[in-house]
Amino acid sequence: MRIYTRAGDSGSTGLIGGRRVSKGDPVIEAIGSIDEVNAWLGVLASHVDDARVRRLLAQCQNDLFELGAELASPGGPPRLDPARVSELEKAIDDFGGTLPPLRRFVLPGGHPAAAWTHVARTVARRAERAVVRLLGEATEPSPAVRYLNRLSDLLFILARFLNSQAGVPEPTWPGDHREESPPDRPSPSPKR
């Protein structure tokens, strides 16, 4: 089977229904960003041992395909089940309920799986911004934007959960709390 068609060599690509648009079109930017999130979730799943997390990531990957297909067929029926946002919120509450409260900003890192989760989180935020640019600001929140917003929240909680599960301390930003330097850095010199 050939995967190349040469149809996109001129800088255009096809949407569902056959309409051709520039590869620089905002819809392609949004779909491509969603595809990137999906790929990072696959990378993340390959680094996670917890079966619950792997199942959750697989469901999110399927959701992202539905979301991409929905954006690729403007005017078509919604494909992503709106209940998925509530399910992400439940997962955030379930995984987050096992974690200590935050006292500082968390730096991406720690256990490798947590670090990959933070990469996926930032790409999800980029996809959210691309979808907002595509759809514009509306009085009623877009289900796509709500989903991507919640997905990035979930990934933040999962990064914290994976660090906790691995027994790896969360890297934190010292911010204005310089007197409490992280263990791998010396305290700053007193000001003179």
mmCIF file of C-alpha atoms in Angstrom:
data_model
loop_
_atom_site.group_PDB
_atom_site.id
_atom_site.type_symbol
_atom_site.label_atom_id
_atom_site.label_comp_id
_atom_site.label_asym_id
_atom_site.label_seq_id
_atom_site.Cartn_x
_atom_site.Cartn_y
_atom_site.Cartn_z
ATOM 1 C CA MET A 1 0.000 0.000 0.000
ATOM 2 C CA ARG A 2 1.334 3.405 -0.944
ATOM 3 C CA ILE A 3 0.898 6.120 1.650
ATOM 4 C CA TYR A 4 2.028 8.924 -0.608
ATOM 5 C CA THR A 5 -0.350 10.508 -3.092
ATOM 6 C CA ARG A 6 1.644 13.600 -4.085
ATOM 7 C CA ALA A 7 -1.621 15.566 -3.717
ATOM 8 C CA GLY A 8 -0.133 17.584 -0.854
ATOM 9 C CA ASP A 9 3.104 18.478 -2.620
ATOM 10 C CA SER A 10 1.660 21.866 -3.553
ATOM 11 C CA GLY A 11 1.067 22.768 0.102
ATOM 12 C CA SER A 12 -2.585 21.806 0.352
ATOM 13 C CA THR A 13 -4.356 18.936 2.082
ATOM 14 C CA GLY A 14 -7.845 17.480 2.139
ATOM 15 C CA LEU A 15 -10.435 17.655 4.891
ATOM 16 C CA ILE A 16 -13.175 15.107 5.483
ATOM 17 C CA GLY A 17 -15.636 15.631 2.649
ATOM 18 C CA GLY A 18 -12.905 16.379 0.114
ATOM 19 C CA ARG A 19 -12.452 20.129 0.547
ATOM 20 C CA ARG A 20 -8.799 21.150 0.078
ATOM 21 C CA VAL A 21 -7.149 23.756 2.284
ATOM 22 C CA SER A 22 -3.649 25.120 2.730
ATOM 23 C CA LYS A 23 -1.435 23.182 5.112
ATOM 24 C CA GLY A 24 -0.996 26.552 6.832
ATOM 25 C CA ASP A 25 -4.743 26.894 7.450
ATOM 26 C CA PRO A 26 -5.735 27.252 11.132
ATOM 27 C CA VAL A 27 -7.812 24.051 10.940
ATOM 28 C CA ILE A 28 -4.713 22.083 9.897
ATOM 29 C CA GLU A 29 -2.683 23.767 12.647
ATOM 30 C CA ALA A 30 -5.304 22.728 15.207
ATOM 31 C CA ILE A 31 -5.613 19.159 13.897
ATOM 32 C CA GLY A 32 -1.820 18.842 13.717
ATOM 33 C CA SER A 33 -1.441 20.068 17.292
ATOM 34 C CA ILE A 34 -4.019 17.531 18.452
ATOM 35 C CA ASP A 35 -2.095 14.837 16.567
ATOM 36 C CA GLU A 36 1.078 15.898 18.411
ATOM 37 C CA VAL A 37 -0.665 15.537 21.776
ATOM 38 C CA ASN A 38 -1.840 12.101 20.705
ATOM 39 C CA ALA A 39 1.695 11.065 19.756
ATOM 40 C CA TRP A 40 3.069 12.289 23.095
ATOM 41 C CA LEU A 41 0.386 10.321 24.936
ATOM 42 C CA GLY A 42 1.631 7.244 23.082
ATOM 43 C CA VAL A 43 5.205 7.998 24.169
ATOM 44 C CA LEU A 44 3.997 8.516 27.716
ATOM 45 C CA ALA A 45 2.003 5.269 27.768
ATOM 46 C CA SER A 46 5.141 3.370 26.751
ATOM 47 C CA HIS A 47 6.885 4.711 29.893
ATOM 48 C CA VAL A 48 4.086 4.022 32.402
ATOM 49 C CA ASP A 49 3.660 0.782 34.349
ATOM 50 C CA ASP A 50 0.329 1.600 36.026
ATOM 51 C CA ALA A 51 -2.447 -0.149 34.051
ATOM 52 C CA ARG A 52 -5.067 2.427 35.137
ATOM 53 C CA VAL A 53 -2.967 5.253 33.725
ATOM 54 C CA ARG A 54 -2.303 3.346 30.483
ATOM 55 C CA ARG A 55 -6.056 2.690 30.019
ATOM 56 C CA LEU A 56 -6.823 6.348 30.689
ATOM 57 C CA LEU A 57 -4.186 7.482 28.187
ATOM 58 C CA ALA A 58 -5.538 5.072 25.547
ATOM 59 C CA GLN A 59 -9.050 6.502 26.032
ATOM 60 C CA CYS A 60 -7.648 10.034 25.709
ATOM 61 C CA GLN A 61 -5.893 9.033 22.478
ATOM 62 C CA ASN A 62 -9.223 7.808 21.077
ATOM 63 C CA ASP A 63 -10.889 11.036 22.217
ATOM 64 C CA LEU A 64 -8.240 13.070 20.414
ATOM 65 C CA PHE A 65 -8.901 11.167 17.175
ATOM 66 C CA GLU A 66 -12.608 11.980 17.543
ATOM 67 C CA LEU A 67 -11.761 15.616 18.212
ATOM 68 C CA GLY A 68 -9.462 15.828 15.180
ATOM 69 C CA ALA A 69 -12.116 14.234 12.970
ATOM 70 C CA GLU A 70 -14.695 16.693 14.291
ATOM 71 C CA LEU A 71 -12.468 19.653 13.408
ATOM 72 C CA ALA A 72 -11.720 18.136 9.978
ATOM 73 C CA SER A 73 -15.434 18.014 9.150
ATOM 74 C CA PRO A 74 -16.725 21.504 9.969
ATOM 75 C CA GLY A 75 -20.488 21.691 10.095
ATOM 76 C CA GLY A 76 -20.746 17.976 10.784
ATOM 77 C CA PRO A 77 -22.212 16.457 13.916
ATOM 78 C CA PRO A 78 -20.163 16.536 17.124
ATOM 79 C CA ARG A 79 -18.050 13.414 17.452
ATOM 80 C CA LEU A 80 -16.541 13.810 20.906
ATOM 81 C CA ASP A 81 -18.940 12.787 23.654
ATOM 82 C CA PRO A 82 -19.351 15.820 25.959
ATOM 83 C CA ALA A 83 -19.463 13.414 28.930
ATOM 84 C CA ARG A 84 -15.755 12.808 28.377
ATOM 85 C CA VAL A 85 -14.980 16.171 30.024
ATOM 86 C CA SER A 86 -16.759 15.008 33.196
ATOM 87 C CA GLU A 87 -14.877 11.712 33.042
ATOM 88 C CA LEU A 88 -11.573 13.591 32.852
ATOM 89 C CA GLU A 89 -12.647 15.662 35.863
ATOM 90 C CA LYS A 90 -13.393 12.462 37.788
ATOM 91 C CA ALA A 91 -9.949 11.094 36.915
ATOM 92 C CA ILE A 92 -8.355 14.389 38.009
ATOM 93 C CA ASP A 93 -10.185 14.148 41.340
ATOM 94 C CA ASP A 94 -9.341 10.456 41.796
ATOM 95 C CA PHE A 95 -5.618 10.754 41.063
ATOM 96 C CA GLY A 96 -5.318 14.197 42.651
ATOM 97 C CA GLY A 97 -7.008 13.002 45.838
ATOM 98 C CA THR A 98 -3.971 10.861 46.593
ATOM 99 C CA LEU A 99 -1.538 13.802 46.420
ATOM 100 C CA PRO A 100 -0.392 16.300 49.028
ATOM 101 C CA PRO A 101 -1.524 19.896 48.523
ATOM 102 C CA LEU A 102 0.707 22.123 46.423
ATOM 103 C CA ARG A 103 2.814 24.663 48.281
ATOM 104 C CA ARG A 104 4.989 25.757 45.347
ATOM 105 C CA PHE A 105 4.998 25.731 41.574
ATOM 106 C CA VAL A 106 6.014 22.335 40.211
ATOM 107 C CA LEU A 107 8.905 22.220 37.760
ATOM 108 C CA PRO A 108 8.593 19.659 34.950
ATOM 109 C CA GLY A 109 10.783 16.681 35.726
ATOM 110 C CA GLY A 110 11.334 14.058 38.367
ATOM 111 C CA HIS A 111 10.729 10.486 37.252
ATOM 112 C CA PRO A 112 11.095 10.038 33.449
ATOM 113 C CA ALA A 113 7.393 9.138 33.071
ATOM 114 C CA ALA A 114 6.431 12.323 34.943
ATOM 115 C CA ALA A 115 8.753 14.378 32.745
ATOM 116 C CA TRP A 116 7.138 12.915 29.599
ATOM 117 C CA THR A 117 3.747 13.724 31.097
ATOM 118 C CA HIS A 118 4.751 17.370 31.456
ATOM 119 C CA VAL A 119 5.826 17.431 27.793
ATOM 120 C CA ALA A 120 2.419 16.031 26.798
ATOM 121 C CA ARG A 121 0.745 18.629 29.054
ATOM 122 C CA THR A 122 2.481 21.553 27.366
ATOM 123 C CA VAL A 123 1.645 20.205 23.906
ATOM 124 C CA ALA A 124 -1.999 19.848 25.017
ATOM 125 C CA ARG A 125 -1.947 23.523 26.024
ATOM 126 C CA ARG A 126 -0.545 24.428 22.597
ATOM 127 C CA ALA A 127 -3.325 22.411 20.934
ATOM 128 C CA GLU A 128 -5.869 24.225 23.080
ATOM 129 C CA ARG A 129 -4.489 27.587 21.917
ATOM 130 C CA ALA A 130 -4.616 26.425 18.275
ATOM 131 C CA VAL A 131 -8.254 25.369 18.645
ATOM 132 C CA VAL A 132 -9.125 28.695 20.313
ATOM 133 C CA ARG A 133 -7.512 30.531 17.375
ATOM 134 C CA LEU A 134 -9.474 28.344 14.955
ATOM 135 C CA LEU A 135 -12.855 28.645 16.640
ATOM 136 C CA GLY A 136 -12.479 32.131 18.079
ATOM 137 C CA GLU A 137 -13.744 33.184 21.449
ATOM 138 C CA ALA A 138 -17.376 32.284 21.903
ATOM 139 C CA THR A 139 -19.915 33.078 24.570
ATOM 140 C CA GLU A 140 -20.489 29.342 24.995
ATOM 141 C CA PRO A 141 -17.294 27.350 25.679
ATOM 142 C CA SER A 142 -16.391 24.969 22.878
ATOM 143 C CA PRO A 143 -16.457 21.275 23.850
ATOM 144 C CA ALA A 144 -13.091 20.914 22.086
ATOM 145 C CA VAL A 145 -11.519 23.688 24.146
ATOM 146 C CA ARG A 146 -13.083 22.357 27.361
ATOM 147 C CA TYR A 147 -11.725 18.875 26.619
ATOM 148 C CA LEU A 148 -8.181 20.065 25.862
ATOM 149 C CA ASN A 149 -8.194 22.322 28.916
ATOM 150 C CA ARG A 150 -9.224 19.425 31.138
ATOM 151 C CA LEU A 151 -6.754 17.076 29.432
ATOM 152 C CA SER A 152 -3.850 19.375 30.283
ATOM 153 C CA ASP A 153 -5.112 19.578 33.889
ATOM 154 C CA LEU A 154 -5.257 15.785 33.994
ATOM 155 C CA LEU A 155 -1.715 15.505 32.656
ATOM 156 C CA PHE A 156 -0.458 17.889 35.354
ATOM 157 C CA ILE A 157 -2.065 15.714 38.046
ATOM 158 C CA LEU A 158 -0.761 12.524 36.402
ATOM 159 C CA ALA A 159 2.790 13.921 36.404
ATOM 160 C CA ARG A 160 2.499 14.574 40.131
ATOM 161 C CA PHE A 161 0.935 11.128 40.655
ATOM 162 C CA LEU A 162 3.679 9.352 38.697
ATOM 163 C CA ASN A 163 6.402 11.108 40.707
ATOM 164 C CA SER A 164 4.623 10.157 43.929
ATOM 165 C CA GLN A 165 4.100 6.566 42.799
ATOM 166 C CA ALA A 166 7.806 6.259 41.912
ATOM 167 C CA GLY A 167 8.872 7.808 45.224
ATOM 168 C CA VAL A 168 10.574 10.684 43.413
ATOM 169 C CA PRO A 169 10.307 14.118 45.051
ATOM 170 C CA GLU A 170 8.591 16.709 42.896
ATOM 171 C CA PRO A 171 10.978 19.324 41.591
ATOM 172 C CA THR A 172 9.639 22.707 42.643
ATOM 173 C CA TRP A 173 10.422 26.281 41.791
ATOM 174 C CA PRO A 174 11.776 28.112 44.817
ATOM 175 C CA GLY A 175 10.275 31.428 43.701
ATOM 176 C CA ASP A 176 10.321 33.880 46.586
ATOM 177 C CA HIS A 177 11.162 31.111 49.043
ATOM 178 C CA ARG A 178 14.919 31.271 48.489
ATOM 179 C CA GLU A 179 15.578 30.238 52.075
ATOM 180 C CA GLU A 180 14.094 26.829 51.205
ATOM 181 C CA SER A 181 16.448 25.839 48.368
ATOM 182 C CA PRO A 182 15.925 22.484 46.706
ATOM 183 C CA PRO A 183 18.314 19.825 48.054
ATOM 184 C CA ASP A 184 20.354 19.706 44.846
ATOM 185 C CA ARG A 185 21.141 23.440 44.890
ATOM 186 C CA PRO A 186 23.034 25.471 47.461
ATOM 187 C CA SER A 187 21.275 28.319 49.199
ATOM 188 C CA PRO A 188 21.830 31.641 47.479
ATOM 189 C CA SER A 189 24.471 33.904 48.946
ATOM 190 C CA PRO A 190 23.155 36.598 51.271
ATOM 191 C CA LYS A 191 22.760 40.000 49.628
ATOM 192 C CA ARG A 192 25.457 42.491 50.470
#
